[in-house]
Short mmCIF file of the C-alpha atoms (twelve columns), coordinates in Angstrom:
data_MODEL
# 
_entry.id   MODEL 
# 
loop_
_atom_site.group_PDB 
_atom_site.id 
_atom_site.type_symbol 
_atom_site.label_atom_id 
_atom_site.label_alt_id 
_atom_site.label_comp_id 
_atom_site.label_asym_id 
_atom_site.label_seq_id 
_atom_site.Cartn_x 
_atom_site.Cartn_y 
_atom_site.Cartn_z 
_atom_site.pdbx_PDB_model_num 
ATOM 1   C CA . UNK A 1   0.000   0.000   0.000  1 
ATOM 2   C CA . UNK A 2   1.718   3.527   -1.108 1 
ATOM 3   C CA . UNK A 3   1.645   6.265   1.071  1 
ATOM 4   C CA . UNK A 4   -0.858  7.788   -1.236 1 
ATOM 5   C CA . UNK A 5   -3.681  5.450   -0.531 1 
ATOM 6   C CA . UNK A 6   -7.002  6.476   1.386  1 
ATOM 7   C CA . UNK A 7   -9.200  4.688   3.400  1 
ATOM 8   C CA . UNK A 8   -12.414 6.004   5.031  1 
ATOM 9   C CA . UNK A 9   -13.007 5.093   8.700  1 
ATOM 10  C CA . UNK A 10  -15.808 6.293   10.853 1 
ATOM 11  C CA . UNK A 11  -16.643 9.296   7.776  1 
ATOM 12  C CA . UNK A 12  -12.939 10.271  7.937  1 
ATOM 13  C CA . UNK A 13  -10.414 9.628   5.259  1 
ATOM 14  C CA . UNK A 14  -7.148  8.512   6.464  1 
ATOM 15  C CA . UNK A 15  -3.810  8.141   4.666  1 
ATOM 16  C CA . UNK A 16  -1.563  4.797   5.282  1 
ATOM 17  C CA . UNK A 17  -0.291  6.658   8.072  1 
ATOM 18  C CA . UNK A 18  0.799   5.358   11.378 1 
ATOM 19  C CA . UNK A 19  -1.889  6.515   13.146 1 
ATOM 20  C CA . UNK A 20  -3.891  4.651   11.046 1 
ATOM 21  C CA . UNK A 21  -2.129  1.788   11.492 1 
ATOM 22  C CA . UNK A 22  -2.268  2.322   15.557 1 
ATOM 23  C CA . UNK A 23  -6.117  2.478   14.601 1 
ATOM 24  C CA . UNK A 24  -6.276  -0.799  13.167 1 
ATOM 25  C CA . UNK A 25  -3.860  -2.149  16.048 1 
ATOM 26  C CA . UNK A 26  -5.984  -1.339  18.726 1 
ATOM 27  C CA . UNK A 27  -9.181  -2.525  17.394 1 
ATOM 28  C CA . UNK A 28  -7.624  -5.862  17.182 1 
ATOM 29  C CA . UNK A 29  -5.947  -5.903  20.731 1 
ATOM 30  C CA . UNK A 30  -9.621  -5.142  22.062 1 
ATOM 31  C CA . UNK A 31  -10.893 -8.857  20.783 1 
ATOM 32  C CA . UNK A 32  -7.991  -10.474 22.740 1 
ATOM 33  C CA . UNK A 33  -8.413  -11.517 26.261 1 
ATOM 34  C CA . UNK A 34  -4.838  -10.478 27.284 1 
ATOM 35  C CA . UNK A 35  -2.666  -8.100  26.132 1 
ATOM 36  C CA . UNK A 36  0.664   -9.965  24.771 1 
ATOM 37  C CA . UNK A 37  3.562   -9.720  27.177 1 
ATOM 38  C CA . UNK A 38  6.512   -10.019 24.320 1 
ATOM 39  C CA . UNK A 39  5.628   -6.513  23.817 1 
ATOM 40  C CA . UNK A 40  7.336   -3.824  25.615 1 
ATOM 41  C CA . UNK A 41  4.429   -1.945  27.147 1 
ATOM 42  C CA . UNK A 42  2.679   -5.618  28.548 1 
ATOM 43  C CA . UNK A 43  5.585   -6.908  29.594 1 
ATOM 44  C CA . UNK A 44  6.176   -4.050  31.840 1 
ATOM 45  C CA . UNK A 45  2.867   -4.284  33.271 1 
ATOM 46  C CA . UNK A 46  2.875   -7.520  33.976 1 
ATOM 47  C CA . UNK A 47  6.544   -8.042  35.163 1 
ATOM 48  C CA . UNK A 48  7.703   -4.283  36.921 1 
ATOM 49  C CA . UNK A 49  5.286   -4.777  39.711 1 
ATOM 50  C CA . UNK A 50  8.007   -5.665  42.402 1 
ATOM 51  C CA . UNK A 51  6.057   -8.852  43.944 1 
ATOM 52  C CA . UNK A 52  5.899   -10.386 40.592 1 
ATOM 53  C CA . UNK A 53  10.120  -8.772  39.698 1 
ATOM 54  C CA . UNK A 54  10.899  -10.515 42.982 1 
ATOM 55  C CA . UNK A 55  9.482   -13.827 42.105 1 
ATOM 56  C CA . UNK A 56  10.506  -13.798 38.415 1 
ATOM 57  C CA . UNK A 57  14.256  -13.191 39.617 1 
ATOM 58  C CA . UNK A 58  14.296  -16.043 42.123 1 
ATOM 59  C CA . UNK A 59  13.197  -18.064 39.581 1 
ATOM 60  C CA . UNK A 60  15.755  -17.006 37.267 1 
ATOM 61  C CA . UNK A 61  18.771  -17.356 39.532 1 
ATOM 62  C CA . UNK A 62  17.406  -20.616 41.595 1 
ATOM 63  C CA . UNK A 63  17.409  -18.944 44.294 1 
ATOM 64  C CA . UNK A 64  15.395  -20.853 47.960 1 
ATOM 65  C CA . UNK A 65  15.158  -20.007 51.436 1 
ATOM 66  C CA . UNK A 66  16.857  -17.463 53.300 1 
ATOM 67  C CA . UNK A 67  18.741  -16.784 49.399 1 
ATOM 68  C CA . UNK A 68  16.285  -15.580 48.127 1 
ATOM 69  C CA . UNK A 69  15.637  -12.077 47.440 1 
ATOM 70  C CA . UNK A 70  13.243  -10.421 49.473 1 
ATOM 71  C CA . UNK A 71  12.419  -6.945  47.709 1 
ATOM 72  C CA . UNK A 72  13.504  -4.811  44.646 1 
ATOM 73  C CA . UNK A 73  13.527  -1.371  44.034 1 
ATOM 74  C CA . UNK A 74  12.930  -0.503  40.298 1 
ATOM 75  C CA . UNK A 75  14.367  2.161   39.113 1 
ATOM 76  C CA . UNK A 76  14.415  4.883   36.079 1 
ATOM 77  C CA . UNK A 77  14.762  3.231   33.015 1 
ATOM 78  C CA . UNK A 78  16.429  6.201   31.051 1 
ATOM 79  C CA . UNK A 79  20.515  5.611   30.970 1 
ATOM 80  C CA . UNK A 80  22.714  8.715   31.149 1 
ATOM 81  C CA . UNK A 81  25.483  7.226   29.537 1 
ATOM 82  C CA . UNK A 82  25.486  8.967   26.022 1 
ATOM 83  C CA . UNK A 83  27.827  7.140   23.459 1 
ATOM 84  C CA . UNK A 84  28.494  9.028   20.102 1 
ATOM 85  C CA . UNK A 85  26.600  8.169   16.866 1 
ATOM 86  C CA . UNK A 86  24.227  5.490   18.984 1 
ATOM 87  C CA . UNK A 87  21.020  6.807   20.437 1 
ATOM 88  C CA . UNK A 88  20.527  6.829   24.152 1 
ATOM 89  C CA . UNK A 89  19.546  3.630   25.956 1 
ATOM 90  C CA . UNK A 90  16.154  3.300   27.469 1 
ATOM 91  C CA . UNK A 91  16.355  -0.162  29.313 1 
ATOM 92  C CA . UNK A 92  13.014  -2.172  29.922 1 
ATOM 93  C CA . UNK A 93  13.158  -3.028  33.463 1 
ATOM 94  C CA . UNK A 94  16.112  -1.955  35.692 1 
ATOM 95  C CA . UNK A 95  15.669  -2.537  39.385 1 
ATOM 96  C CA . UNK A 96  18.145  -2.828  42.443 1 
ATOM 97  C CA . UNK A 97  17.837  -6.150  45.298 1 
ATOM 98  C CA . UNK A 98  17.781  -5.150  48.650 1 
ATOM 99  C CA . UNK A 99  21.426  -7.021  48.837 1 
ATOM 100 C CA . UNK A 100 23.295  -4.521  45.847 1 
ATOM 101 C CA . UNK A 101 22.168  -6.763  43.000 1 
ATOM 102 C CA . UNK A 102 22.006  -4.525  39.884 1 
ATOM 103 C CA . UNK A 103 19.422  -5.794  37.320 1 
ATOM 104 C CA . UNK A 104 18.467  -5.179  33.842 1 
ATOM 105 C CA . UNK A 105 15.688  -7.268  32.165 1 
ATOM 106 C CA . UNK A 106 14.934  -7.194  28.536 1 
ATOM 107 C CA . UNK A 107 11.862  -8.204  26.471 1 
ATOM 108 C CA . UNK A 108 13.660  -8.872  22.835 1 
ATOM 109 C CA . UNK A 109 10.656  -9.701  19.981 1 
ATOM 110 C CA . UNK A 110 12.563  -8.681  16.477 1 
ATOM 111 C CA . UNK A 111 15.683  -9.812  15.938 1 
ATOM 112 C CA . UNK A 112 17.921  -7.105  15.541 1 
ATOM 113 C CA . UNK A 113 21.016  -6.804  13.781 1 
ATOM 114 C CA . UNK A 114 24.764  -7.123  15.497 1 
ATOM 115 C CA . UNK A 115 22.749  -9.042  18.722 1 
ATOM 116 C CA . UNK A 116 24.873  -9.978  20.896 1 
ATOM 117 C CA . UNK A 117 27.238  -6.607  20.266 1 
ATOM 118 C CA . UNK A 118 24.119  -4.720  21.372 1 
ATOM 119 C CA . UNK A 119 23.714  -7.174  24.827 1 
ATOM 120 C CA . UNK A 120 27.574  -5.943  25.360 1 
ATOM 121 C CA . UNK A 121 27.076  -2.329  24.662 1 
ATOM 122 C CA . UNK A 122 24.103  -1.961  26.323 1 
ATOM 123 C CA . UNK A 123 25.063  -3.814  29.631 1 
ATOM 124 C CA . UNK A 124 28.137  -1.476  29.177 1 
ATOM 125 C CA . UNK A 125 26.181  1.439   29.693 1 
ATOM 126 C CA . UNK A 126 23.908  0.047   32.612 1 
ATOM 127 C CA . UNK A 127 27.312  -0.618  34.506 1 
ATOM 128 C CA . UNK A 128 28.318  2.553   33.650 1 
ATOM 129 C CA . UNK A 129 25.258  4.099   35.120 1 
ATOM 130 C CA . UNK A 130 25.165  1.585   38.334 1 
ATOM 131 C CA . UNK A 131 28.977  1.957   38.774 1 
ATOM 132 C CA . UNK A 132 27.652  6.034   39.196 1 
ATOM 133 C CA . UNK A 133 24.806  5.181   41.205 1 
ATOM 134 C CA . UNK A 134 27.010  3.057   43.744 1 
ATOM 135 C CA . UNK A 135 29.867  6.265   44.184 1 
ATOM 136 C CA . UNK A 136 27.126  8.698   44.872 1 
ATOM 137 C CA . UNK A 137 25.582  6.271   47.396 1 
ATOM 138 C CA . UNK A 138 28.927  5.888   49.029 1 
ATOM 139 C CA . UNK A 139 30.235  8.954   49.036 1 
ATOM 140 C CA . UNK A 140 27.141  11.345  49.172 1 
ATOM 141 C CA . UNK A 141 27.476  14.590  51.596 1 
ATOM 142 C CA . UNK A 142 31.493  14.034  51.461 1 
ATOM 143 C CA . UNK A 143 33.080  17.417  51.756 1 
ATOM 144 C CA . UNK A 144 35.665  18.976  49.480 1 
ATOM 145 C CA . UNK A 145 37.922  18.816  52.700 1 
ATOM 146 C CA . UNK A 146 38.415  15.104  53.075 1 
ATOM 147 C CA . UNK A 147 40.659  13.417  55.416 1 
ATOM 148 C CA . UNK A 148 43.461  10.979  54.695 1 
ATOM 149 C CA . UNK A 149 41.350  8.076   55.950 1 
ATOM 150 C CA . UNK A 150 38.311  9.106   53.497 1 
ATOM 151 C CA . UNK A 151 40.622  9.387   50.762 1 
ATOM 152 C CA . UNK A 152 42.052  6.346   51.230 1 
ATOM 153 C CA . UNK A 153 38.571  4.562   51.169 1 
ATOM 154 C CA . UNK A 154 37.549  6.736   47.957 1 
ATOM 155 C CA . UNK A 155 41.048  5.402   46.283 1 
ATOM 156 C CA . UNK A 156 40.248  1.415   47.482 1 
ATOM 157 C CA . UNK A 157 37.084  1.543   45.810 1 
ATOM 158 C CA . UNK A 158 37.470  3.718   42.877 1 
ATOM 159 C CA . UNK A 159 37.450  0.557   40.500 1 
ATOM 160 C CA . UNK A 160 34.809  -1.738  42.449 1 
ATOM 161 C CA . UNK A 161 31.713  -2.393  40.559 1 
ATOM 162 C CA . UNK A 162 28.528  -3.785  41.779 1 
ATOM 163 C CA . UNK A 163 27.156  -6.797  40.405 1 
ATOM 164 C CA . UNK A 164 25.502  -6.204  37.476 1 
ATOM 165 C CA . UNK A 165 23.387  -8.591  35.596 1 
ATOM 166 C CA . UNK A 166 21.470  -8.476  32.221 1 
ATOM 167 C CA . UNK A 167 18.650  -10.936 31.300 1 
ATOM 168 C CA . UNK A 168 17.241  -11.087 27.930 1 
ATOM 169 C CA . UNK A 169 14.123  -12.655 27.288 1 
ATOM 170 C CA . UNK A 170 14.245  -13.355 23.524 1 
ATOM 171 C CA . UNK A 171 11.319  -14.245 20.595 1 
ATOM 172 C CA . UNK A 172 13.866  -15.534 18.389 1 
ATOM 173 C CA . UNK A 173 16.362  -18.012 17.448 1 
ATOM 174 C CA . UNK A 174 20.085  -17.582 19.457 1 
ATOM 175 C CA . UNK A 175 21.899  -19.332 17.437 1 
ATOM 176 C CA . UNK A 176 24.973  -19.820 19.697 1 
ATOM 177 C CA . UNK A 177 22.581  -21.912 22.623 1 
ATOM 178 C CA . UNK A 178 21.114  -25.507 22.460 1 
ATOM 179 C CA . UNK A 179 18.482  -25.123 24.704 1 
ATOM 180 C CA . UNK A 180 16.159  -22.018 26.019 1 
ATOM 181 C CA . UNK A 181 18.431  -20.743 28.791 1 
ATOM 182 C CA . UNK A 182 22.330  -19.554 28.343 1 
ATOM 183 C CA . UNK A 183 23.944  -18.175 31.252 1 
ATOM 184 C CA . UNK A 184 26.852  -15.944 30.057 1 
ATOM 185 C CA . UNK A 185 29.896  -14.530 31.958 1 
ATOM 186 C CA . UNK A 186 33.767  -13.406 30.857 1 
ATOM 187 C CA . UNK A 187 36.102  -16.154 31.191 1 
ATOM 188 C CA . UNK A 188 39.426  -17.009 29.724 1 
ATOM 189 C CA . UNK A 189 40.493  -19.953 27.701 1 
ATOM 190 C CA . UNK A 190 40.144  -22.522 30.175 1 
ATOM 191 C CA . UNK A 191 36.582  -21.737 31.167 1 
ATOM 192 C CA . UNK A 192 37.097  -19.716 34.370 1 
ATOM 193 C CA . UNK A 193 35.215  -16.635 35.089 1 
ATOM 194 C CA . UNK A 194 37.464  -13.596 35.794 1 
ATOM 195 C CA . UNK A 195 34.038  -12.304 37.677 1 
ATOM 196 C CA . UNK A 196 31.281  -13.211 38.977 1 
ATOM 197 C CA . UNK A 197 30.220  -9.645  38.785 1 
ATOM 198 C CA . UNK A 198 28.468  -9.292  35.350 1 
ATOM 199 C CA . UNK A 199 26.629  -12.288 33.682 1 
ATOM 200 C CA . UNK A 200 24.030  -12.281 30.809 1 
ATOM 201 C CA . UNK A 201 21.447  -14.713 31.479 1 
ATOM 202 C CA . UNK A 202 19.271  -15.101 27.795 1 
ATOM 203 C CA . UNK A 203 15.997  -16.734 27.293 1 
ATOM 204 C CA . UNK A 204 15.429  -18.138 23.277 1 
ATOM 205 C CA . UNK A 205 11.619  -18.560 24.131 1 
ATOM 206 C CA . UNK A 206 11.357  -20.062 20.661 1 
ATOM 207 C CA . UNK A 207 13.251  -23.051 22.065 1 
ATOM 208 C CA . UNK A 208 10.906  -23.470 25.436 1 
ATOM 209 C CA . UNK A 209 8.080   -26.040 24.233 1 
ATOM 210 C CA . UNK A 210 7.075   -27.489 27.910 1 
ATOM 211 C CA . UNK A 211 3.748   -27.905 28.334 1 
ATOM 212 C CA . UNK A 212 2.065   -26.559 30.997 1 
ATOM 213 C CA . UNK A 213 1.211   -30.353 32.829 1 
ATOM 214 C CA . UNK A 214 5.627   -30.278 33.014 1 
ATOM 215 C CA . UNK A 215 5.894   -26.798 34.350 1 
ATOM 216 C CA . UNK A 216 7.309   -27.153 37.946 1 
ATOM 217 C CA . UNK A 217 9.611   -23.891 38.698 1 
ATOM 218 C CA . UNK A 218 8.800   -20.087 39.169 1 
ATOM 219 C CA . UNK A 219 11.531  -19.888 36.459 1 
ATOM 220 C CA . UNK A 220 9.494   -21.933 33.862 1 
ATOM 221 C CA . UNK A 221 5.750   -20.368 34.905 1 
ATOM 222 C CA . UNK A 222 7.211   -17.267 34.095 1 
ATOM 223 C CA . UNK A 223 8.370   -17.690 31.392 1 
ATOM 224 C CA . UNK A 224 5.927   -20.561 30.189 1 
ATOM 225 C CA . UNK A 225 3.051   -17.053 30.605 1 
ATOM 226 C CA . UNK A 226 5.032   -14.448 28.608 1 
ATOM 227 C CA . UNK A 227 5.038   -17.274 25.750 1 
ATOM 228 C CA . UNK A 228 1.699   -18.225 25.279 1 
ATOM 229 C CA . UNK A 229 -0.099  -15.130 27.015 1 
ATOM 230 C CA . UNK A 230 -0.851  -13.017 23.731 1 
ATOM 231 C CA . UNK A 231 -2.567  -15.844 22.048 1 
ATOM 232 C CA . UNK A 232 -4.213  -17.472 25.160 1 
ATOM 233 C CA . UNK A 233 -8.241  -17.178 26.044 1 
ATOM 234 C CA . UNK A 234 -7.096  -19.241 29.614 1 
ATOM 235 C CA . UNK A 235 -3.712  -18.953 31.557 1 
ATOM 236 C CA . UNK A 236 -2.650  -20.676 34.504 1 
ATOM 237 C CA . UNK A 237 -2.038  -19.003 38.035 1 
ATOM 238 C CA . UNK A 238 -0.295  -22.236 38.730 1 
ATOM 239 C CA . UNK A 239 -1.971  -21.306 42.795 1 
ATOM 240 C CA . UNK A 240 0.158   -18.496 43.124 1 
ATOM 241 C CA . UNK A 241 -1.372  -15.393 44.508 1 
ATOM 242 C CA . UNK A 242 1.633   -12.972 42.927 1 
ATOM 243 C CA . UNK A 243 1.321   -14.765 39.236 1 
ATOM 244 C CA . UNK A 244 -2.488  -14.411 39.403 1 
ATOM 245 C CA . UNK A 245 -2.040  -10.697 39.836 1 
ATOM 246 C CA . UNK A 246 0.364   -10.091 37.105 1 
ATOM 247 C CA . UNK A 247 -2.418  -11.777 34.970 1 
ATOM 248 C CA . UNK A 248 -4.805  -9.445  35.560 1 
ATOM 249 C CA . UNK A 249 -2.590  -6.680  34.791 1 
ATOM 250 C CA . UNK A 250 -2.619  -7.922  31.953 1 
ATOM 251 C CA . UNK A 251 -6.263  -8.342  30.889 1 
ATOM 252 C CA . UNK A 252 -7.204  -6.514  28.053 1 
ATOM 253 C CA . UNK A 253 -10.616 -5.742  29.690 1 
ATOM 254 C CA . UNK A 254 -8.771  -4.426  32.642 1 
ATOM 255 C CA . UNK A 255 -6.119  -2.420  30.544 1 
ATOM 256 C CA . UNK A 256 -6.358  1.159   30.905 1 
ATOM 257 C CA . UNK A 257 -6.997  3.623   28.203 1 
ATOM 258 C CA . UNK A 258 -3.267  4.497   28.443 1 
ATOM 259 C CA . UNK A 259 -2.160  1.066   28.794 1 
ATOM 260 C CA . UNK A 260 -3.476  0.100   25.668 1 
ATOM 261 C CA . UNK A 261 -2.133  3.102   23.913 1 
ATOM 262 C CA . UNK A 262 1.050   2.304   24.746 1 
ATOM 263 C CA . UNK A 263 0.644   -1.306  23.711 1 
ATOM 264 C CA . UNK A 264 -0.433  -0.146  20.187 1 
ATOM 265 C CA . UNK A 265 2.851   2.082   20.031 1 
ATOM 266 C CA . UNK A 266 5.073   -0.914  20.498 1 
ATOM 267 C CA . UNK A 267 3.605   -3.318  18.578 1 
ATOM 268 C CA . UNK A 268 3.693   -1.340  15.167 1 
ATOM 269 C CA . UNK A 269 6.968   -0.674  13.812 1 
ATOM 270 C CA . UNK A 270 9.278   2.018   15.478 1 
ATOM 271 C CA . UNK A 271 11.862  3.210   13.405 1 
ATOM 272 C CA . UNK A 272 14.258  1.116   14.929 1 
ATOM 273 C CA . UNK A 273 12.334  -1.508  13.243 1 
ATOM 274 C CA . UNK A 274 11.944  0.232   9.919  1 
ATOM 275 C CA . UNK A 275 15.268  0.535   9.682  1 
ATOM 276 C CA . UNK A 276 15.921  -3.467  9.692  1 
ATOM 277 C CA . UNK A 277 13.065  -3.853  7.423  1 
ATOM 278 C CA . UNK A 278 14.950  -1.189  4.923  1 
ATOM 279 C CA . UNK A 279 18.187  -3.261  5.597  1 
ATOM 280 C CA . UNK A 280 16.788  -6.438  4.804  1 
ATOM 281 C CA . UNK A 281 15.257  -5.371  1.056  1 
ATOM 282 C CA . UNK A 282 18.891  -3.613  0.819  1 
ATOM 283 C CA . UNK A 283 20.595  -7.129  1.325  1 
ATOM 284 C CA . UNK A 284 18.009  -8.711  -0.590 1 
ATOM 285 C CA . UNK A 285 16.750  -11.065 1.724  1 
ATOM 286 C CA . UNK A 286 13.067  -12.174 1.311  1 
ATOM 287 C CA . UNK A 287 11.148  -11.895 4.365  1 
ATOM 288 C CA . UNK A 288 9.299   -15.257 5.334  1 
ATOM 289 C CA . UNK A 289 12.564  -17.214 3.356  1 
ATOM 290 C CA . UNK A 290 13.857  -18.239 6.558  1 
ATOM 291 C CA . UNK A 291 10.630  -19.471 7.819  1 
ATOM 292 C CA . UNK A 292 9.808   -21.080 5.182  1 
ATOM 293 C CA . UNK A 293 13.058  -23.152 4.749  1 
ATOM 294 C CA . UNK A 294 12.266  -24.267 8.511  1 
ATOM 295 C CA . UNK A 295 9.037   -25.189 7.723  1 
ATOM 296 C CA . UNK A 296 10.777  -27.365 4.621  1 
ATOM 297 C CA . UNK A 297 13.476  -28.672 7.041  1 
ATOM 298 C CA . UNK A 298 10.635  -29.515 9.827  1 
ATOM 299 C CA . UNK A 299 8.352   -31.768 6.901  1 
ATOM 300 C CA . UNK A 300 11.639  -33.011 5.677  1 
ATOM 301 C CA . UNK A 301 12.334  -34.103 9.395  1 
ATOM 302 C CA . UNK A 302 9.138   -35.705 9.822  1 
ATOM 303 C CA . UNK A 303 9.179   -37.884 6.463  1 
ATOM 304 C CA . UNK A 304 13.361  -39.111 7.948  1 
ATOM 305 C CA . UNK A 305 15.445  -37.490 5.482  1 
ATOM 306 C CA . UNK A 306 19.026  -37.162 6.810  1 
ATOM 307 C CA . UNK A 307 20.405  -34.204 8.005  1 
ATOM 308 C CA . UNK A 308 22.941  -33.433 4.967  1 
ATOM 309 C CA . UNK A 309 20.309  -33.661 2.322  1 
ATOM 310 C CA . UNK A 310 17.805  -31.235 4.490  1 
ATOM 311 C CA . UNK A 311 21.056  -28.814 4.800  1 
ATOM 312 C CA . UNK A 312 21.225  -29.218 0.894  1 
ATOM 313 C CA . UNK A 313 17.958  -28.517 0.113  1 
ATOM 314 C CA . UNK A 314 16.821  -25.820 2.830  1 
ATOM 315 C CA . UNK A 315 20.105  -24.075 3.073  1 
ATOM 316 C CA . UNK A 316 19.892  -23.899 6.765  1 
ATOM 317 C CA . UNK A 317 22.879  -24.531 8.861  1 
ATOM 318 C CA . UNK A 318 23.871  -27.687 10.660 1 
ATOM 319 C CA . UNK A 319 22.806  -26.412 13.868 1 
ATOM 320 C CA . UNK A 320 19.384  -24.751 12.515 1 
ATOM 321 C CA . UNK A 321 18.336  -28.373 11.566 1 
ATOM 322 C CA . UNK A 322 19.499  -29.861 14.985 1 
ATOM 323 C CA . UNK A 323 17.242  -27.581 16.486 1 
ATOM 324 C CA . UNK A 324 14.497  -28.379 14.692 1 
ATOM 325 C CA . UNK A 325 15.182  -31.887 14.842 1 
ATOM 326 C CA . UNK A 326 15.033  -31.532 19.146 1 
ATOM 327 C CA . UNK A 327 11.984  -29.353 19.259 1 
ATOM 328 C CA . UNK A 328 10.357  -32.402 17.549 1 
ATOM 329 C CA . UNK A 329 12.271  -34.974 19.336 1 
ATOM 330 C CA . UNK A 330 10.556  -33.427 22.489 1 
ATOM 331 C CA . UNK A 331 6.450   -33.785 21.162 1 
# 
């Protein structure tokens, strides 16, 4: 459709505008039953609520008893960290635990291009910003005239960090993990970690398939309801009180006006997203091509042709067709 086309709505003509296209967006939303949490303004309302953060990040890091973490504070998204020529960070969810933990969690749906250099850089900037946060806590009301014992604390922790860890909940293929979770840290050759101070824990949802009779851990019902809540008409509480609330934040009949708004705005394409879309037709890559070649390599899979002549005909890497070849394994 060209930018010159009209269509009349409600006795008013409207280009092929975006605010047409919010329009459309929102009149579909409103014959859902929830609103669909892989989408940055559902996923905030059903996960920043610090009851359901809490839960979701003992889940996440396995954490029982007296480890777990008893209460978050989350904090201003907006990073103050401005690099050159890259547009300033706006992070999903950042929130502190009540033990120093610094957290970042991000809702990925698209794909976007140089992935895991945009994990680093952005994680760069939150420890940037949390390295900041930590000097002004420590140091706050200090006066100009400091004494040799303050400066000598200032000097022994000019370089400490607090721990600061990224989680990326993904709608897409990660091509460098075989199963749903990958817990990431900096180590050398040998496998050890030179910290245990920054880790990336990332989610591929497209590779968690339990059902929900095998979900057993906080871990999996969370993330078990941000897979299947935007095309559910029933989800689970799984007899938690704190889960059954972040469902109902998430009810489209419950959604606020604003709420929904705000759901339109993220679900139709940003210019973030333009801009891949742009790339793609640049590069000459057909969108659907890649789904279609795993829908190829999945029938191919199911009638037992081996794995070299699926790699022949689909063009899809060894691993793609492993993955495939699991996913099925597991039904």
């Amino acid at each position: 459709m060209s930018n010159e086309s009209i269509t009349i709505k409600n006795g008013t003509f409207l280009g092929d505008t975006r605010e047409f296209c919010e329009q459309q967006k929102l009149e579909e939303i409103k014959k859902q039953k929830y609103l669909d949490p892989l989408y940055d303004a559902a996923f905030k309302a059903f996960l920043s609520d610090e009851q359901a953060l809490v839960s979701f990040l003992n889940g996440v890091f396995h954490l029982e008893g007296d480890n777990k973490i008893k209460s978050v504070t989350v904090k201003n998204t907006e990073i103050n960290i401005i690099f050159p020529q890259v547009k300033t960070f706006r992070l999903d969810i950042r929130a502190k635990t009540a033990n120093g933990f610094c957290i970042n969690v991000e809702m990925q749906k698209a794909k976007p291009l140089h992935f895991v250099e945009r994990v680093l850089l952005q994680h760069s900037a939150f420890l940037l910003q949390s390295k900041y946060e930590l000097d002004q806590e420590t140091f706050a009301g200090q006066s100009t005239n400091l004494t040799d014992a303050e400066r000598a604390e200032r000097e022994s922790r000019r370089y400490e960090i607090p721990p600061t860890f990224a989680i990326w909940i993904c709608d897409f293929t990660i091509q460098q993990q075989d199963n749903y979770r990958g817990t990431w840290a900096i180590r050398n050759e040998k496998g050890l970690t030179i910290s245990d101070k920054v880790k990336y824990i990332i989610y591929d949802l497209t590779q968690f398939n339990k059902p929900e009779l095998q979900i057993k851990t906080d871990e999996e019902r969370w993330l078990f309801l941000l897979k299947h809540a935007g095309s559910s008409q029933s989800l689970p509480d799984f007899g938690d009180e704190t889960i059954a609330k972040a469902i109902r934040r998430i009810l489209v009949n419950n959604a606020s006006e604003t709420l929904l708004r705000e759901q339109v705005k993220s679900m139709v394409l940003t210019e973030e997203e333009q801009d891949y879309l742009a790339w793609i037709k640049m590069k000459g890559v057909e969108l659907g091509a890649d789904k279609k070649a795993r829908e190829m390599a999945r029938d191919m899979l199911l009638d037992n042709e081996p794995i070299d002549k699926i790699v022949k005909y689909t063009k899809l890497p060894d691993s793609e067709v492993l993955e495939i070849k699991a996913s099925l394994d597991q039904k």
